[in-house]
Amino acid sequence: MSGVSQDLYEAMSTLRAVRRLRRDPIADDVLRRILQAAAWAPSGGNVQPWRVVVVKNREKRRAIGDLYQPLWQKYAAGHHEHLSKLSGEVLAKQKRMLAAADHLGDKLAEAPVLLVYCFNPANMAITDSNMDRPSIVGGASVYLAVQNAMLACRAEGVGCVLTTLLCAEEAAIKSLLKIPEEWYTCGVMPLGYPVGKGHGPISRRPVNELAFADTFGNGVVL
Ligand SMILES: Cc1cc2nc3c(=O)[nH]c(=O)nc-3n(C[C@H](O)[C@H](O)[C@H](O)COP(=O)(O)O)c2cc1C
């Protein structure tokens, strides 16, 4: 494994949704490094068709939190119903996740920083826009930057979680943050130092369920 950066693997394998965040401020130099990491991300044609509004202002955070809470409650209702079909460790994990997500639903505004990601579709090479299925390619020119920011948060010991429910309140967010007409929103990421352990072990499908050899479904043998 010589020449392999273990730090990066360690960061990726412990980058998890951190939803219980302290109110303590995040220093500007830490934020600058996180935003620089986002700016390093590739995008179609290197256009970088995204921007991020760094929301520290308390009233604006409160307004965004007030928009998020009912959206989360409505979304979570389905999840809570689903719990009755689960048992054992899966149930315990889901309950923990929902408790943390409910907490964020109530406390989003208390995170000292909210990153509001915006995109401009006019600048994007959306190569699947005319297909008879949901278009997904455009998002890649934004969400790689989001992932870079999350990895930087991991490196800085800052908790974070990508949330996307607020797209449903895009008009209100655009008006609040004076986002120009031709720009839209695609995620709000609360940042803050973790209340508890923060980042740590994650639970994901094994690679052999996700990667195939030459033919879809063919187990990969490495
Ligand atoms: C595209 C996307 C949208 C998400 N939206 C929300 C959200 O609106 N609210 C929330 O609490 N978590 C949201 N999450 C966080 C996921 O629930 C979380 O990453 C996933 O459950 C894995 O959690 P873990 O990293 O702690 O294992 C979102 C994650 C992604 C990648």
Coordinates of C-alpha atoms and ligand atoms in Angstrom, one line a residue:
M1 CA 0.0 0.0 0.0
S2 CA 3.0 2.4 -0.4
G3 CA 2.0 5.7 -1.9
V4 CA -1.6 5.2 -0.8
S5 CA -3.0 8.1 1.3
Q6 CA -4.6 6.3 4.3
D7 CA -5.9 9.7 5.6
L8 CA -8.3 10.0 2.6
Y9 CA -9.6 6.5 3.0
E10 CA -10.0 7.0 6.7
A11 CA -12.0 10.2 6.0
M12 CA -14.2 8.6 3.4
S13 CA -15.0 5.6 5.6
T14 CA -15.9 7.7 8.6
L15 CA -17.8 10.5 6.9
R16 CA -21.3 10.1 8.2
A17 CA -24.4 12.3 8.6
V18 CA -23.8 14.4 11.7
R19 CA -27.1 16.0 12.8
R20 CA -26.5 17.0 16.4
L21 CA -24.5 20.1 16.1
R22 CA -23.1 22.6 18.7
R23 CA -23.9 26.3 18.4
D24 CA -20.2 27.3 18.7
P25 CA -19.0 29.3 15.7
I26 CA -16.7 27.9 13.1
A27 CA -13.6 30.0 12.4
D28 CA -13.4 31.7 9.0
D29 CA -10.1 30.0 8.1
V30 CA -11.8 26.6 8.7
L31 CA -14.7 27.6 6.5
R32 CA -12.3 28.9 3.9
R33 CA -10.6 25.5 3.6
I34 CA -14.0 23.7 3.4
L35 CA -15.1 26.1 0.6
Q36 CA -11.7 25.7 -1.2
A37 CA -12.2 21.9 -1.1
A38 CA -15.6 22.4 -2.8
A39 CA -14.1 24.7 -5.4
W40 CA -11.5 22.0 -6.3
A41 CA -14.3 19.6 -7.5
P42 CA -14.6 18.8 -11.2
S43 CA -17.7 19.7 -13.2
G44 CA -18.9 19.2 -16.8
G45 CA -16.7 21.3 -19.1
N46 CA -15.1 22.8 -15.9
V47 CA -17.9 25.3 -15.9
Q48 CA -18.5 25.1 -12.1
P49 CA -22.2 25.9 -12.5
W50 CA -22.7 26.1 -8.7
R51 CA -22.5 28.7 -6.0
V52 CA -22.9 28.5 -2.3
V53 CA -24.4 31.0 0.1
V54 CA -22.7 30.8 3.5
V55 CA -25.5 31.7 5.9
K56 CA -24.3 32.8 9.3
N57 CA -26.9 35.5 10.0
R58 CA -29.1 34.3 12.8
E59 CA -32.4 35.6 11.4
K60 CA -31.8 34.0 8.1
R61 CA -30.9 30.7 9.7
R62 CA -34.1 30.9 11.7
A63 CA -36.1 31.5 8.6
I64 CA -34.5 28.6 6.9
G65 CA -35.0 26.4 10.0
D66 CA -38.7 27.4 10.1
L67 CA -39.1 26.3 6.5
Y68 CA -37.3 23.0 7.1
Q69 CA -39.2 21.8 10.1
P70 CA -42.6 21.1 8.6
L71 CA -41.0 19.6 5.5
W72 CA -39.0 17.2 7.7
Q73 CA -42.0 16.3 9.8
K74 CA -44.1 15.4 6.8
Y75 CA -41.3 13.4 5.3
A76 CA -40.5 11.6 8.6
A77 CA -44.1 10.6 9.1
G78 CA -43.7 7.9 6.4
H79 CA -40.4 6.8 8.0
H80 CA -41.9 6.4 11.4
E81 CA -44.7 4.3 9.9
H82 CA -42.1 2.1 8.2
L83 CA -40.5 1.3 11.6
S84 CA -43.3 -1.2 12.5
K85 CA -42.1 -3.5 9.7
L86 CA -38.5 -3.6 11.2
S87 CA -36.9 -5.5 14.0
G88 CA -33.6 -6.1 15.8
E89 CA -30.5 -4.1 14.9
V90 CA -32.1 -2.7 11.7
L91 CA -34.9 -1.2 13.8
A92 CA -32.5 0.1 16.4
K93 CA -30.4 1.8 13.7
Q94 CA -33.4 3.4 12.0
K95 CA -34.7 4.6 15.3
R96 CA -31.3 6.2 16.1
M97 CA -31.2 7.8 12.7
L98 CA -34.7 9.2 13.0
A99 CA -34.1 10.5 16.4
A100 CA -31.1 12.4 15.1
A101 CA -33.0 13.6 12.0
D102 CA -36.0 14.7 14.1
H103 CA -33.5 16.7 16.3
L104 CA -32.1 18.4 13.2
G105 CA -35.7 19.0 12.1
D106 CA -36.2 21.1 15.2
K107 CA -32.7 22.6 15.5
L108 CA -31.5 23.3 12.0
A109 CA -31.3 27.0 12.7
E110 CA -29.0 26.4 15.6
A111 CA -26.1 25.2 13.4
P112 CA -23.7 28.2 13.2
V113 CA -23.5 27.9 9.5
L114 CA -25.9 26.8 6.8
L115 CA -24.4 26.2 3.3
V116 CA -27.0 26.8 0.7
Y117 CA -26.0 25.3 -2.6
C118 CA -27.2 26.9 -5.8
F119 CA -26.9 25.9 -9.5
N120 CA -27.5 27.5 -12.8
P121 CA -28.8 25.0 -15.4
A122 CA -28.1 27.3 -18.3
N123 CA -24.4 26.7 -17.6
M124 CA -24.6 22.9 -17.3
A125 CA -23.9 20.2 -19.8
I126 CA -26.9 18.0 -19.0
T127 CA -26.4 15.2 -21.4
D128 CA -29.5 13.2 -20.3
S129 CA -31.9 16.1 -20.3
N130 CA -34.1 14.8 -23.2
M131 CA -34.4 11.2 -22.1
D132 CA -37.5 9.4 -21.0
R133 CA -36.3 9.0 -17.5
P134 CA -35.4 11.4 -14.7
S135 CA -32.4 13.5 -15.6
I136 CA -29.4 13.1 -13.2
V137 CA -26.3 14.2 -15.0
G138 CA -26.6 17.9 -14.2
G139 CA -26.5 17.2 -10.5
A140 CA -23.0 15.7 -10.8
S141 CA -21.6 19.1 -11.6
V142 CA -22.8 20.3 -8.2
Y143 CA -22.8 17.3 -5.8
L144 CA -19.1 16.5 -6.4
A145 CA -18.4 19.9 -4.9
V146 CA -20.8 19.1 -2.1
Q147 CA -19.0 15.9 -1.4
N148 CA -15.6 17.6 -1.4
A149 CA -16.9 20.1 1.2
M150 CA -18.2 17.2 3.3
L151 CA -14.8 15.5 3.2
A152 CA -13.1 18.7 4.2
C153 CA -15.6 19.0 7.1
R154 CA -14.5 15.5 8.1
A155 CA -10.9 16.6 8.0
E156 CA -11.6 19.6 10.1
G157 CA -13.7 17.7 12.7
V158 CA -16.8 19.7 11.6
G159 CA -20.1 17.8 11.5
C160 CA -22.3 18.2 8.4
V161 CA -25.2 16.5 6.6
L162 CA -26.5 17.2 3.1
T163 CA -30.3 18.0 3.2
T164 CA -32.4 18.3 0.1
L165 CA -35.9 18.7 1.4
L166 CA -35.7 22.5 1.2
C167 CA -35.9 22.4 -2.6
A168 CA -39.7 22.4 -2.0
E169 CA -39.3 25.9 -0.5
E170 CA -37.0 27.2 -3.2
A171 CA -39.0 30.3 -3.9
A172 CA -38.9 31.4 -0.2
I173 CA -35.1 30.6 0.0
K174 CA -34.4 32.5 -3.2
S175 CA -36.2 35.5 -1.9
L176 CA -34.6 35.3 1.6
L177 CA -31.0 35.1 0.1
K178 CA -31.6 37.2 -2.9
I179 CA -30.6 34.4 -5.3
P180 CA -30.9 35.6 -8.9
E181 CA -33.8 34.3 -11.0
E182 CA -31.6 32.0 -13.2
W183 CA -30.1 30.2 -10.2
Y184 CA -31.9 27.5 -8.3
T185 CA -31.2 25.6 -5.0
C186 CA -30.2 21.9 -4.6
G187 CA -29.2 21.4 -1.0
V188 CA -28.7 23.0 2.4
M189 CA -25.9 21.7 4.6
P190 CA -25.8 22.6 8.3
L191 CA -22.3 22.8 9.6
G192 CA -21.2 22.7 13.3
Y193 CA -19.0 21.0 15.7
P194 CA -20.6 17.7 16.8
V195 CA -22.4 17.4 20.1
G196 CA -21.3 13.8 20.5
K197 CA -18.7 11.7 18.7
G198 CA -19.7 13.1 15.3
H199 CA -18.1 11.4 12.4
G200 CA -17.4 7.7 12.8
P201 CA -18.1 4.2 11.5
I202 CA -20.7 4.0 8.7
S203 CA -22.9 1.2 7.5
R204 CA -23.0 0.6 3.7
R205 CA -23.7 -2.3 1.3
P206 CA -20.7 -4.5 0.6
V207 CA -18.8 -3.6 -2.6
N208 CA -19.7 -7.0 -4.2
E209 CA -23.4 -5.9 -4.2
L210 CA -22.5 -2.7 -5.9
A211 CA -19.8 -3.5 -8.4
F212 CA -19.9 -6.1 -11.2
A213 CA -17.5 -7.8 -13.5
D214 CA -18.1 -7.1 -17.1
T215 CA -21.8 -7.9 -17.0
F216 CA -24.4 -6.3 -14.7
G217 CA -25.1 -8.6 -11.8
N218 CA -21.9 -10.6 -12.2
G219 CA -20.0 -10.7 -8.9
V220 CA -16.7 -8.9 -9.1
V221 CA -13.7 -10.9 -8.0
L222 CA -10.7 -8.8 -7.0
Ligands
LIG1 C1 -29.0 13.4 -1.7 C2 -29.2 13.4 -0.2 C3 -30.2 14.0 0.4 C4 -30.3 14.0 1.8 N1 -31.4 14.7 2.4 C5 -31.4 14.7 3.8 C6 -32.4 15.5 4.4 O1 -33.2 16.2 3.8 N2 -32.5 15.4 5.8 C7 -31.6 14.6 6.5 O2 -31.7 14.6 7.8 N3 -30.7 13.9 5.9 C8 -30.6 13.9 4.6 N4 -29.6 13.2 3.9 C9 -28.6 12.4 4.7 C10 -28.8 10.9 4.5 O3 -30.0 10.5 5.2 C11 -27.6 10.1 5.1 O4 -26.5 10.6 4.3 C12 -27.7 8.6 5.0 O5 -28.8 8.2 5.7 C13 -26.5 7.9 5.4 O6 -26.2 8.3 6.8 P1 -24.8 8.0 7.5 O7 -23.8 8.6 6.6 O8 -25.0 8.5 8.8 O9 -24.7 6.5 7.5 C14 -29.4 13.2 2.6 C15 -28.3 12.6 1.9 C16 -28.2 12.7 0.6 C17 -27.0 12.1 -0.1

